[in-house]
Coordinates of C-alpha atoms and ligand atoms in Angstrom, one line a residue:
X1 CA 79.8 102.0 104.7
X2 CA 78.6 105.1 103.2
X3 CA 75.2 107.4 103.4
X4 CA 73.5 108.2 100.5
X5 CA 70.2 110.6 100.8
X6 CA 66.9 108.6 98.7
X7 CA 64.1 110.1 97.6
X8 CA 61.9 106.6 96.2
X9 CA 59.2 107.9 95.3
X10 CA 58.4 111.2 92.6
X11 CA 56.2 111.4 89.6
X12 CA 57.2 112.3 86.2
X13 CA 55.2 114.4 83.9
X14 CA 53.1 111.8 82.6
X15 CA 51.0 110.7 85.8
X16 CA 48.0 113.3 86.5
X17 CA 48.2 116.6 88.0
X18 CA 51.9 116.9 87.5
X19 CA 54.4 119.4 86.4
X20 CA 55.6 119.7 82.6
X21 CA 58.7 120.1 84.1
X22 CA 58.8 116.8 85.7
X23 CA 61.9 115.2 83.1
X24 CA 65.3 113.5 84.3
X25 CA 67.7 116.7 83.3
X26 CA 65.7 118.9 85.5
X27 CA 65.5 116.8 88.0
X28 CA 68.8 115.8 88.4
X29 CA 69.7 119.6 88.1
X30 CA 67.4 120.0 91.4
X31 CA 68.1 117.1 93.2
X32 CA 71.9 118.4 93.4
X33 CA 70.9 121.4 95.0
X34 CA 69.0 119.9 97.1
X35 CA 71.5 117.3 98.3
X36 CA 70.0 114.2 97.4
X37 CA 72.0 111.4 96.0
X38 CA 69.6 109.0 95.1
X39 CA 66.2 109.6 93.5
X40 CA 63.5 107.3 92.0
X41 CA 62.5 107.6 88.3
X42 CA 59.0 107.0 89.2
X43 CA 56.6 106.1 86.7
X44 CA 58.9 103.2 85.2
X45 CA 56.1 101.0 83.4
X46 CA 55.0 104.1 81.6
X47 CA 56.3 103.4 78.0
X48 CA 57.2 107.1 77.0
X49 CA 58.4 107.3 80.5
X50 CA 60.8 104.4 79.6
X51 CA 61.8 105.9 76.8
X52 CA 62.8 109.4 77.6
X53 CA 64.7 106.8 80.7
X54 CA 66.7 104.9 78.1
X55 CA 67.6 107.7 75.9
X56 CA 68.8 110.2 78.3
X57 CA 70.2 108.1 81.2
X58 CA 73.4 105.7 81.4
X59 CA 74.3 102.5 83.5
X60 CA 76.7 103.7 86.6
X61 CA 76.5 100.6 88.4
X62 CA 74.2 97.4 88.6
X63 CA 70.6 99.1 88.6
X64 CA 71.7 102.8 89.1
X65 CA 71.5 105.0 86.7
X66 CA 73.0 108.7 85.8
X67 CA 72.5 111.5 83.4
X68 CA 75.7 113.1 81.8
X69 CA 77.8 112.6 84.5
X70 CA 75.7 114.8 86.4
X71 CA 75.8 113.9 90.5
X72 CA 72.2 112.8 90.7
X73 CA 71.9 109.0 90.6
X74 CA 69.0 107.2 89.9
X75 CA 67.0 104.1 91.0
X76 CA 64.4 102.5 88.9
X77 CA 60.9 102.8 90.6
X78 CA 57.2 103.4 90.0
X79 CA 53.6 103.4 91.9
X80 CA 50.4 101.9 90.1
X81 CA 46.9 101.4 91.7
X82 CA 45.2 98.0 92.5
X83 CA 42.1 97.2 91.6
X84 CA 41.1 98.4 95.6
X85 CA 42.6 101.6 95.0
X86 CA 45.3 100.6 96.8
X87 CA 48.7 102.5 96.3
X88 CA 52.0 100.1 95.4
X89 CA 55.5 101.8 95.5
X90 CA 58.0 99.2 93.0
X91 CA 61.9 99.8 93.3
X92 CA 63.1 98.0 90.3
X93 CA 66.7 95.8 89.7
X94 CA 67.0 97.8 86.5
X95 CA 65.1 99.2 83.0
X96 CA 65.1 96.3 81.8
X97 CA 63.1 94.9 84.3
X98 CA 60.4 97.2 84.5
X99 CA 59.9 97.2 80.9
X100 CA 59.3 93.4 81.8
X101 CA 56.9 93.9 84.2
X102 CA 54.7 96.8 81.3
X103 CA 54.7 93.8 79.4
X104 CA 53.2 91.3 82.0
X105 CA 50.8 93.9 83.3
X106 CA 49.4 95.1 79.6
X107 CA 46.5 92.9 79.8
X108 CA 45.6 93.9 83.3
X109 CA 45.2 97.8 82.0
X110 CA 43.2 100.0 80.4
X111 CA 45.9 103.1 80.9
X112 CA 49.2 101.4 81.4
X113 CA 50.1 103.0 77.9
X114 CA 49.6 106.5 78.9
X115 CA 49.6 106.6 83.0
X116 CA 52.2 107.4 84.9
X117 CA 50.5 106.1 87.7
X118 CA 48.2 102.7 85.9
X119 CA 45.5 101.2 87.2
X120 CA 45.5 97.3 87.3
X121 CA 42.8 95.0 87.4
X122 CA 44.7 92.8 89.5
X123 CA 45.2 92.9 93.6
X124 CA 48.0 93.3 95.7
X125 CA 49.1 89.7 96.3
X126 CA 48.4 89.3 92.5
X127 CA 50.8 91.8 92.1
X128 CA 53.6 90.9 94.2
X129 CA 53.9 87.6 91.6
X130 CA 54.4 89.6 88.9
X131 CA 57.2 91.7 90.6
X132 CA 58.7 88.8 92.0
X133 CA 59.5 87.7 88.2
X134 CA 61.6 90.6 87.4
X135 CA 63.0 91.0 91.4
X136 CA 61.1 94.3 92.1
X137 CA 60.7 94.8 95.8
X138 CA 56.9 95.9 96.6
X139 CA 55.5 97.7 99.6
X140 CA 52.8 99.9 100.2
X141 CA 52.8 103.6 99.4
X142 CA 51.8 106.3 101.9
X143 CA 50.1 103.6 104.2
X144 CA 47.7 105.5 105.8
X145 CA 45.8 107.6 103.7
X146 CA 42.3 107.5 103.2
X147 CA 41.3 107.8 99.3
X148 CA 44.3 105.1 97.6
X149 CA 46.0 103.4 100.4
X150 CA 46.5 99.7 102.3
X151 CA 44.9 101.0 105.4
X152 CA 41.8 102.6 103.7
X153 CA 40.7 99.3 102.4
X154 CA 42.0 96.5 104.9
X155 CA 43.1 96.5 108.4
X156 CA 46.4 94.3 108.3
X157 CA 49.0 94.1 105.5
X158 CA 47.7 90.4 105.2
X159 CA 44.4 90.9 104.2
X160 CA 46.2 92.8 100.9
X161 CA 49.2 90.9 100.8
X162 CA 48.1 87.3 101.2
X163 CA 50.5 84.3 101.1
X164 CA 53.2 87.1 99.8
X165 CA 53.2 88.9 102.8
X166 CA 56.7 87.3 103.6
X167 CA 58.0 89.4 100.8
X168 CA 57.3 93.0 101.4
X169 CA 59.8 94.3 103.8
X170 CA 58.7 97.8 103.5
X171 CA 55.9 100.7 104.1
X172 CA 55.8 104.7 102.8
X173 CA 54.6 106.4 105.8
X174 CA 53.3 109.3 103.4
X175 CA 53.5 113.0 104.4
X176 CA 50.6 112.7 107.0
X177 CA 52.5 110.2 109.6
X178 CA 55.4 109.4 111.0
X179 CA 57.9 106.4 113.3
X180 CA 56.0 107.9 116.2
X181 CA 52.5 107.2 114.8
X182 CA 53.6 104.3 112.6
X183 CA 55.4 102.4 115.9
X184 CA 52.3 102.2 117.9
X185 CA 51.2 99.5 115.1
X186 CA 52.5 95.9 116.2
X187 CA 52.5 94.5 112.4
X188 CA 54.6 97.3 111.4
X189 CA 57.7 97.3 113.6
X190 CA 59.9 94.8 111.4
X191 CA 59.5 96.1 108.4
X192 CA 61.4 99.4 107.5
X193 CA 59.9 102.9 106.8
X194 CA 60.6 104.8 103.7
X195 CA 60.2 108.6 104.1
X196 CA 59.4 109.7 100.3
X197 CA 58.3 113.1 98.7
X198 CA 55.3 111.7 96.6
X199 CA 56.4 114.6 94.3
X200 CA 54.5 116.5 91.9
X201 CA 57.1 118.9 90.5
X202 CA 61.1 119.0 90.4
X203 CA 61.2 122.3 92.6
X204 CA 63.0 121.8 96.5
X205 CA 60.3 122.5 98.3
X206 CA 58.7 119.6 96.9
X207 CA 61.3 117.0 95.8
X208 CA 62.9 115.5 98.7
X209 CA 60.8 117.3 101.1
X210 CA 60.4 114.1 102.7
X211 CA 63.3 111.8 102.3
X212 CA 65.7 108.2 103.4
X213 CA 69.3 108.1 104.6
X214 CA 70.5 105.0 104.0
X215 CA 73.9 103.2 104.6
X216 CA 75.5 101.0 102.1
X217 CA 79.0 99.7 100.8
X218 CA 78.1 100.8 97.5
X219 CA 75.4 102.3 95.1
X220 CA 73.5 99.6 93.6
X221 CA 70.4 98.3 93.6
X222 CA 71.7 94.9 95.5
X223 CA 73.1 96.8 97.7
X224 CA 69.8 99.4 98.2
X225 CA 67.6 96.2 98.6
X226 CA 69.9 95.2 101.8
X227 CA 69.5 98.6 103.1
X228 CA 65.7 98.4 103.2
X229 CA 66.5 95.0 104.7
X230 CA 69.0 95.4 107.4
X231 CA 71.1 93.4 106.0
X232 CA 74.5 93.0 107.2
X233 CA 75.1 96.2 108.8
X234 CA 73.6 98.1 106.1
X235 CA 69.8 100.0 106.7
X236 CA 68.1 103.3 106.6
X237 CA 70.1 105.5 109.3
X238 CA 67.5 108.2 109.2
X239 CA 63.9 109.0 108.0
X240 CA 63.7 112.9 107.0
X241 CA 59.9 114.2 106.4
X242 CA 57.4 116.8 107.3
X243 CA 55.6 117.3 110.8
X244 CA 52.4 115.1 110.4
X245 CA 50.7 118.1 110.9
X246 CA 51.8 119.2 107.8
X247 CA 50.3 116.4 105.7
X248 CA 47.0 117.0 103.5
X249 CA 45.0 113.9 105.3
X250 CA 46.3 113.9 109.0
X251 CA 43.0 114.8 111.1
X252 CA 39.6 114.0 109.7
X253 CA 38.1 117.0 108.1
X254 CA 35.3 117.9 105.3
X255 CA 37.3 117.3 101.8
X256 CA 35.1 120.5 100.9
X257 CA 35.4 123.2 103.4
X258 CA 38.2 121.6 105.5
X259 CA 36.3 121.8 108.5
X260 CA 38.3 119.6 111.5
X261 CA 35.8 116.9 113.1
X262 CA 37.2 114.6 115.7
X263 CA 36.7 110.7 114.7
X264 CA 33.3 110.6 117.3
X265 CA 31.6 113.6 115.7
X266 CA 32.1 112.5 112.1
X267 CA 30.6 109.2 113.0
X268 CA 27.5 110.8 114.5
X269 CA 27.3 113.4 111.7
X270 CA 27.3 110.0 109.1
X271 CA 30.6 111.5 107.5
X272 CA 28.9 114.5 106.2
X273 CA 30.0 118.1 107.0
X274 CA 27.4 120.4 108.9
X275 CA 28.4 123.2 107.3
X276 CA 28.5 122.5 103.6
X277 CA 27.3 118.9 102.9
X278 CA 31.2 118.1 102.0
X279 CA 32.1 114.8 102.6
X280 CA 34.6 114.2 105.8
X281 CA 37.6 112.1 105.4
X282 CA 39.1 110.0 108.2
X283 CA 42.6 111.4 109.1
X284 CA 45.5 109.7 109.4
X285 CA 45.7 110.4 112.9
X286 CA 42.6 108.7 113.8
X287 CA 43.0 105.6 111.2
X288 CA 46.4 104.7 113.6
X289 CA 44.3 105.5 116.9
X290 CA 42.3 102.5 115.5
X291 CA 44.7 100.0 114.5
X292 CA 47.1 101.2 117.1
X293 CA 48.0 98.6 120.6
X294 CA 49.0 101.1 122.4
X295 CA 49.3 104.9 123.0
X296 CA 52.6 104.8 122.9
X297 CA 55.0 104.1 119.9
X298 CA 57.3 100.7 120.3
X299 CA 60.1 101.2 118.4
X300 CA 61.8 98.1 117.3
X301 CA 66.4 98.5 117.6
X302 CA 66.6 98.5 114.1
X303 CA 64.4 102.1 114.2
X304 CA 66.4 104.6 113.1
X305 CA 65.7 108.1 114.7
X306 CA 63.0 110.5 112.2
X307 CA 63.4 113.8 112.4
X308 CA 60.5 116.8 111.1
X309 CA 62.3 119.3 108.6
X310 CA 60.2 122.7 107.0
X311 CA 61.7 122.8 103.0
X312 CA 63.7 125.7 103.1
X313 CA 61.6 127.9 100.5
X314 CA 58.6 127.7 103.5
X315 CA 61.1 129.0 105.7
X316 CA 61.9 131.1 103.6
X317 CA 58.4 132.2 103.5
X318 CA 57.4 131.8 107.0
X319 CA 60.1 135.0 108.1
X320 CA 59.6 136.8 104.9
X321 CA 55.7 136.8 104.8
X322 CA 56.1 136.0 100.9
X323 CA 53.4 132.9 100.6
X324 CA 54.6 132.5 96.8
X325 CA 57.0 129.8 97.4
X326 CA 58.5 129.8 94.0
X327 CA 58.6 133.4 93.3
X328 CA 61.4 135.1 92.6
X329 CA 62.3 136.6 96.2
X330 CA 62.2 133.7 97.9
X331 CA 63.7 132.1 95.1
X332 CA 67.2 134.7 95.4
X333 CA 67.3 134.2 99.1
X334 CA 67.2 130.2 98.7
X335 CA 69.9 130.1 96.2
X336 CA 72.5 132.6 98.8
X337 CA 71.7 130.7 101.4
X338 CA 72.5 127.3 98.8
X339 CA 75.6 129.3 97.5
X340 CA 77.2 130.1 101.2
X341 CA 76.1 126.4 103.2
X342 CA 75.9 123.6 100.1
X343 CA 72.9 121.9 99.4
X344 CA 69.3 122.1 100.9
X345 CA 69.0 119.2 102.7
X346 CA 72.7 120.4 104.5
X347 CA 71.5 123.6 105.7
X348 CA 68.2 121.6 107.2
X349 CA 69.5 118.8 108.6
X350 CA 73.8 118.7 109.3
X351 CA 75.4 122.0 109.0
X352 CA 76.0 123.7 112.4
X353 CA 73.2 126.2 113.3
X354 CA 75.5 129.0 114.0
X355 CA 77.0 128.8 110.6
X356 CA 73.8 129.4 109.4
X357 CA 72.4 132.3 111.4
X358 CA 75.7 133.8 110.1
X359 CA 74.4 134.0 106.8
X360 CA 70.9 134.7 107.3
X361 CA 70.2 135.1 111.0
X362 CA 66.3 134.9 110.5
X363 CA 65.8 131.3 108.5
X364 CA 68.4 130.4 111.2
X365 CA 66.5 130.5 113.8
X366 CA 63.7 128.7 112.0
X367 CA 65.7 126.2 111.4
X368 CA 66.9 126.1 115.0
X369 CA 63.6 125.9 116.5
X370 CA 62.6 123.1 113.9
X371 CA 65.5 121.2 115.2
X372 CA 64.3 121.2 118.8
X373 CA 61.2 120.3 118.4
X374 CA 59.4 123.9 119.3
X375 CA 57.9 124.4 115.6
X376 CA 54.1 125.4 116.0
X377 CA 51.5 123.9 113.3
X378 CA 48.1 124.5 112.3
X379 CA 47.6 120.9 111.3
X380 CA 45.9 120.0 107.7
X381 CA 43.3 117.7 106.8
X382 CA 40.3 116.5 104.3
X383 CA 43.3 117.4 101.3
X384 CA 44.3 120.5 102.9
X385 CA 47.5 120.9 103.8
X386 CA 48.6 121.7 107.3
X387 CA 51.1 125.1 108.0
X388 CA 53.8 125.8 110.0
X389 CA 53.3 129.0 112.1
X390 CA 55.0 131.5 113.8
X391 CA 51.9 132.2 116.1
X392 CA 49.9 131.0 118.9
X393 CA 47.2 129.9 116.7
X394 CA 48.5 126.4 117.3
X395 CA 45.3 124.0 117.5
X396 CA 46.0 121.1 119.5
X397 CA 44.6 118.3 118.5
X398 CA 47.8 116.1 117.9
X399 CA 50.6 118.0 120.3
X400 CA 53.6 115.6 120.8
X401 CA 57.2 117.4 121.1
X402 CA 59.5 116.1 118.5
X403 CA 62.6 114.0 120.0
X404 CA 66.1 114.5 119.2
X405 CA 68.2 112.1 117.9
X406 CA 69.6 111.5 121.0
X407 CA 66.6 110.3 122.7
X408 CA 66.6 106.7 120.6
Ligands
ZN501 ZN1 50.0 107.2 95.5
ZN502 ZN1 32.4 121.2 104.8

């Protein structure tokens, strides 16, 4: 077997609110640095999207794809909207299929030509028969949040899901949540969970800053579809993400003034914020206290371990006082540190510590308290993202340690 690192789940530059830069060469380019192996297209039944795919990238292997012999491979995938606002993540068997599946799902859109991200008139059961046509696997993206995802509109993957519910085998947790959170729900502990960046832009700090390990005999997309199966030995080793706290929508807060409300309050105040009339969003946090059977997680055998990393630009920034995160300090001090240890995601997650504090003693010791679980957060909410902190101004609403890899 062998370990690949996946990041399922990015945006290219023609879904909304994205980066110009968001195009396979300069992708590729950053997902080397960064250490991933594996990244999703995203956007696949865009049809300039497809395009710019079939021109620039060639078949390695059944369903993975490369770009001038570049290191980057990639995996065919895209995310549309149903018509409950409901947020699908598809992993495709290859182009060709997804340009299969723009064709079935013309007539179900009014944006399909010119979204990255389409909306469909069509629901998710409805859904899962078209993707069964070209064998796309479906699951849910970022599960929990509250404007575009499963558990905003229903309160089981069955109510969405139907008579296909048999056939999704996996859930995004999304930045906001986590094994920890997602374990405490009973429905959820067979199916695997995909840690994916969501991405915006091609930068580190954002691709891969959430991210799959996955173990396979070879890369493929047979082979990936028995990984998020557990088939035969093969499965994700290792979900790689934020702290919770970290996520735009984990405690409910005003979407205007960010104001923190705990679930209680916001019911009494009628979901609208004292202070400026906002409207208050239910957090993540809360959403899994409700759907939860338990107050603690249960975590199936096949569970691999997650761990909670900080992208190394916010390190960066967190001992340099430079909030900028692409600017051009932090930017030299990211590439020596990339120069001297390899990529990224080897500096945050598998290179000895003390090989790191060697070359830059301060982000070292970032790194090492993020690895034992002592990293403080100011936790994010209502769209604003939370903050890791070097101070006491900690507030405590969701406080669990983080556990080591050991402790599965
Ligand atoms: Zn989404
Ligand atoms: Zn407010």
């Amino acid at each position: 077997m062998q370990e690949f690192n996946v990041d399922f789940h990015i945006h290219s530059k023609y879904s909304g609110g994205t980066s110009g830069k968001m195009e396979l060469p300069v992708i590729a380019k950053q997902a080397e640095l960064k250490g991933l192996h594996l990244v999703g297209t995203g956007d696949a039944t865009n049809p300039d999207w497809l395009r710019h795919m079939k021109t620039i990238l060639s078949e390695e292997s059944s369903g993975v794809y490369s770009f001038s012999r570049g290191e980057t491979r990639f995996i065919v995938t895209s995310e549309v909207e149903d018509n409950k606002r409901v947020h699908h993540l598809i992993i495709f068997p290859s182009i060709s299929a997804a340009e299969s599946l723009h064709e079935m799902l013309l007539r179900h859109s009014n944006d399909i030509m010119r979204e990255g991200r389409p909306h469909l008139r069509i629901n998710g059961e409805e859904l899962v028969d078209y993707a069964r046509d070209v064998d796309a696997l479906v699951g849910p993206a970022h599960v929990f949040t509250p404007w575009t995802a499963l558990y905003k509109e229903y309160d089981s993957l069955g109510e969405c899901y139907g008579d296909n519910l048999g056939e999704i085998k996996f859930v995004e947790l999304g930045l906001s949540a986590d094994t920890y959170m997602a374990d405490r729900i009973r429905e959820l502990r067979d199916l695997t969970f995909m840690s994916n960046s969501d991405t915006h832009s091609p930068w580190p700090h954002r691709l891969g800053r959430e991210f799959n390990r996955i173990s396979l005999k070879s890369l493929c997309f047979d082979e990936v579809k028995r990984s998020l199966t557990n088939v035969g030995g093969r499965g994700v080793v290792l979900n790689v993400g934020l702290n919770p706290r970290e996520g735009k929508y984990h405690l409910t807060a005003c979407t205007r003034c960010f104001m923190k409300f705990r679930l209680t309050d916001a019911v009494e105040l009628k979901w609208r914020c004292p202070e400026c009339r906002g409207l208050i969003k239910k957090g993540v946090s809360d959403r899994i206290n409700e759907l939860a059977s338990g107050d603690k997680p249960k975590h199936p055998v096949h569970r691999p371990p997650y761990i909670h990393i900080l992208p190394l630009a916010e390190v960066i920034s967190l001992v340099s006082g430079i909030s900028t995160l692409t600017s051009k300090k932090i930017n030299d001090r990211w590439s020596s540190l990339v120069e001297c240890l390899g990529t990224e995601i080897n500096i945050l997650v598998d290179s000895d510590i003390s090989e790191v504090k060697k070359v830059d003693l301060e982000v070292g010791k970032v790194i090492e308290k993020f690895r034992s679980g002592r990293m403080r957060y100011v936790a994010g909410g209502g769209g604003q993202y939370g903050k890791p902190t070097l101070k006491e101004e900690e507030d405590n609403f969701y406080g669990r340690g983080q556990r080591h890899i050991g402790d599965f």
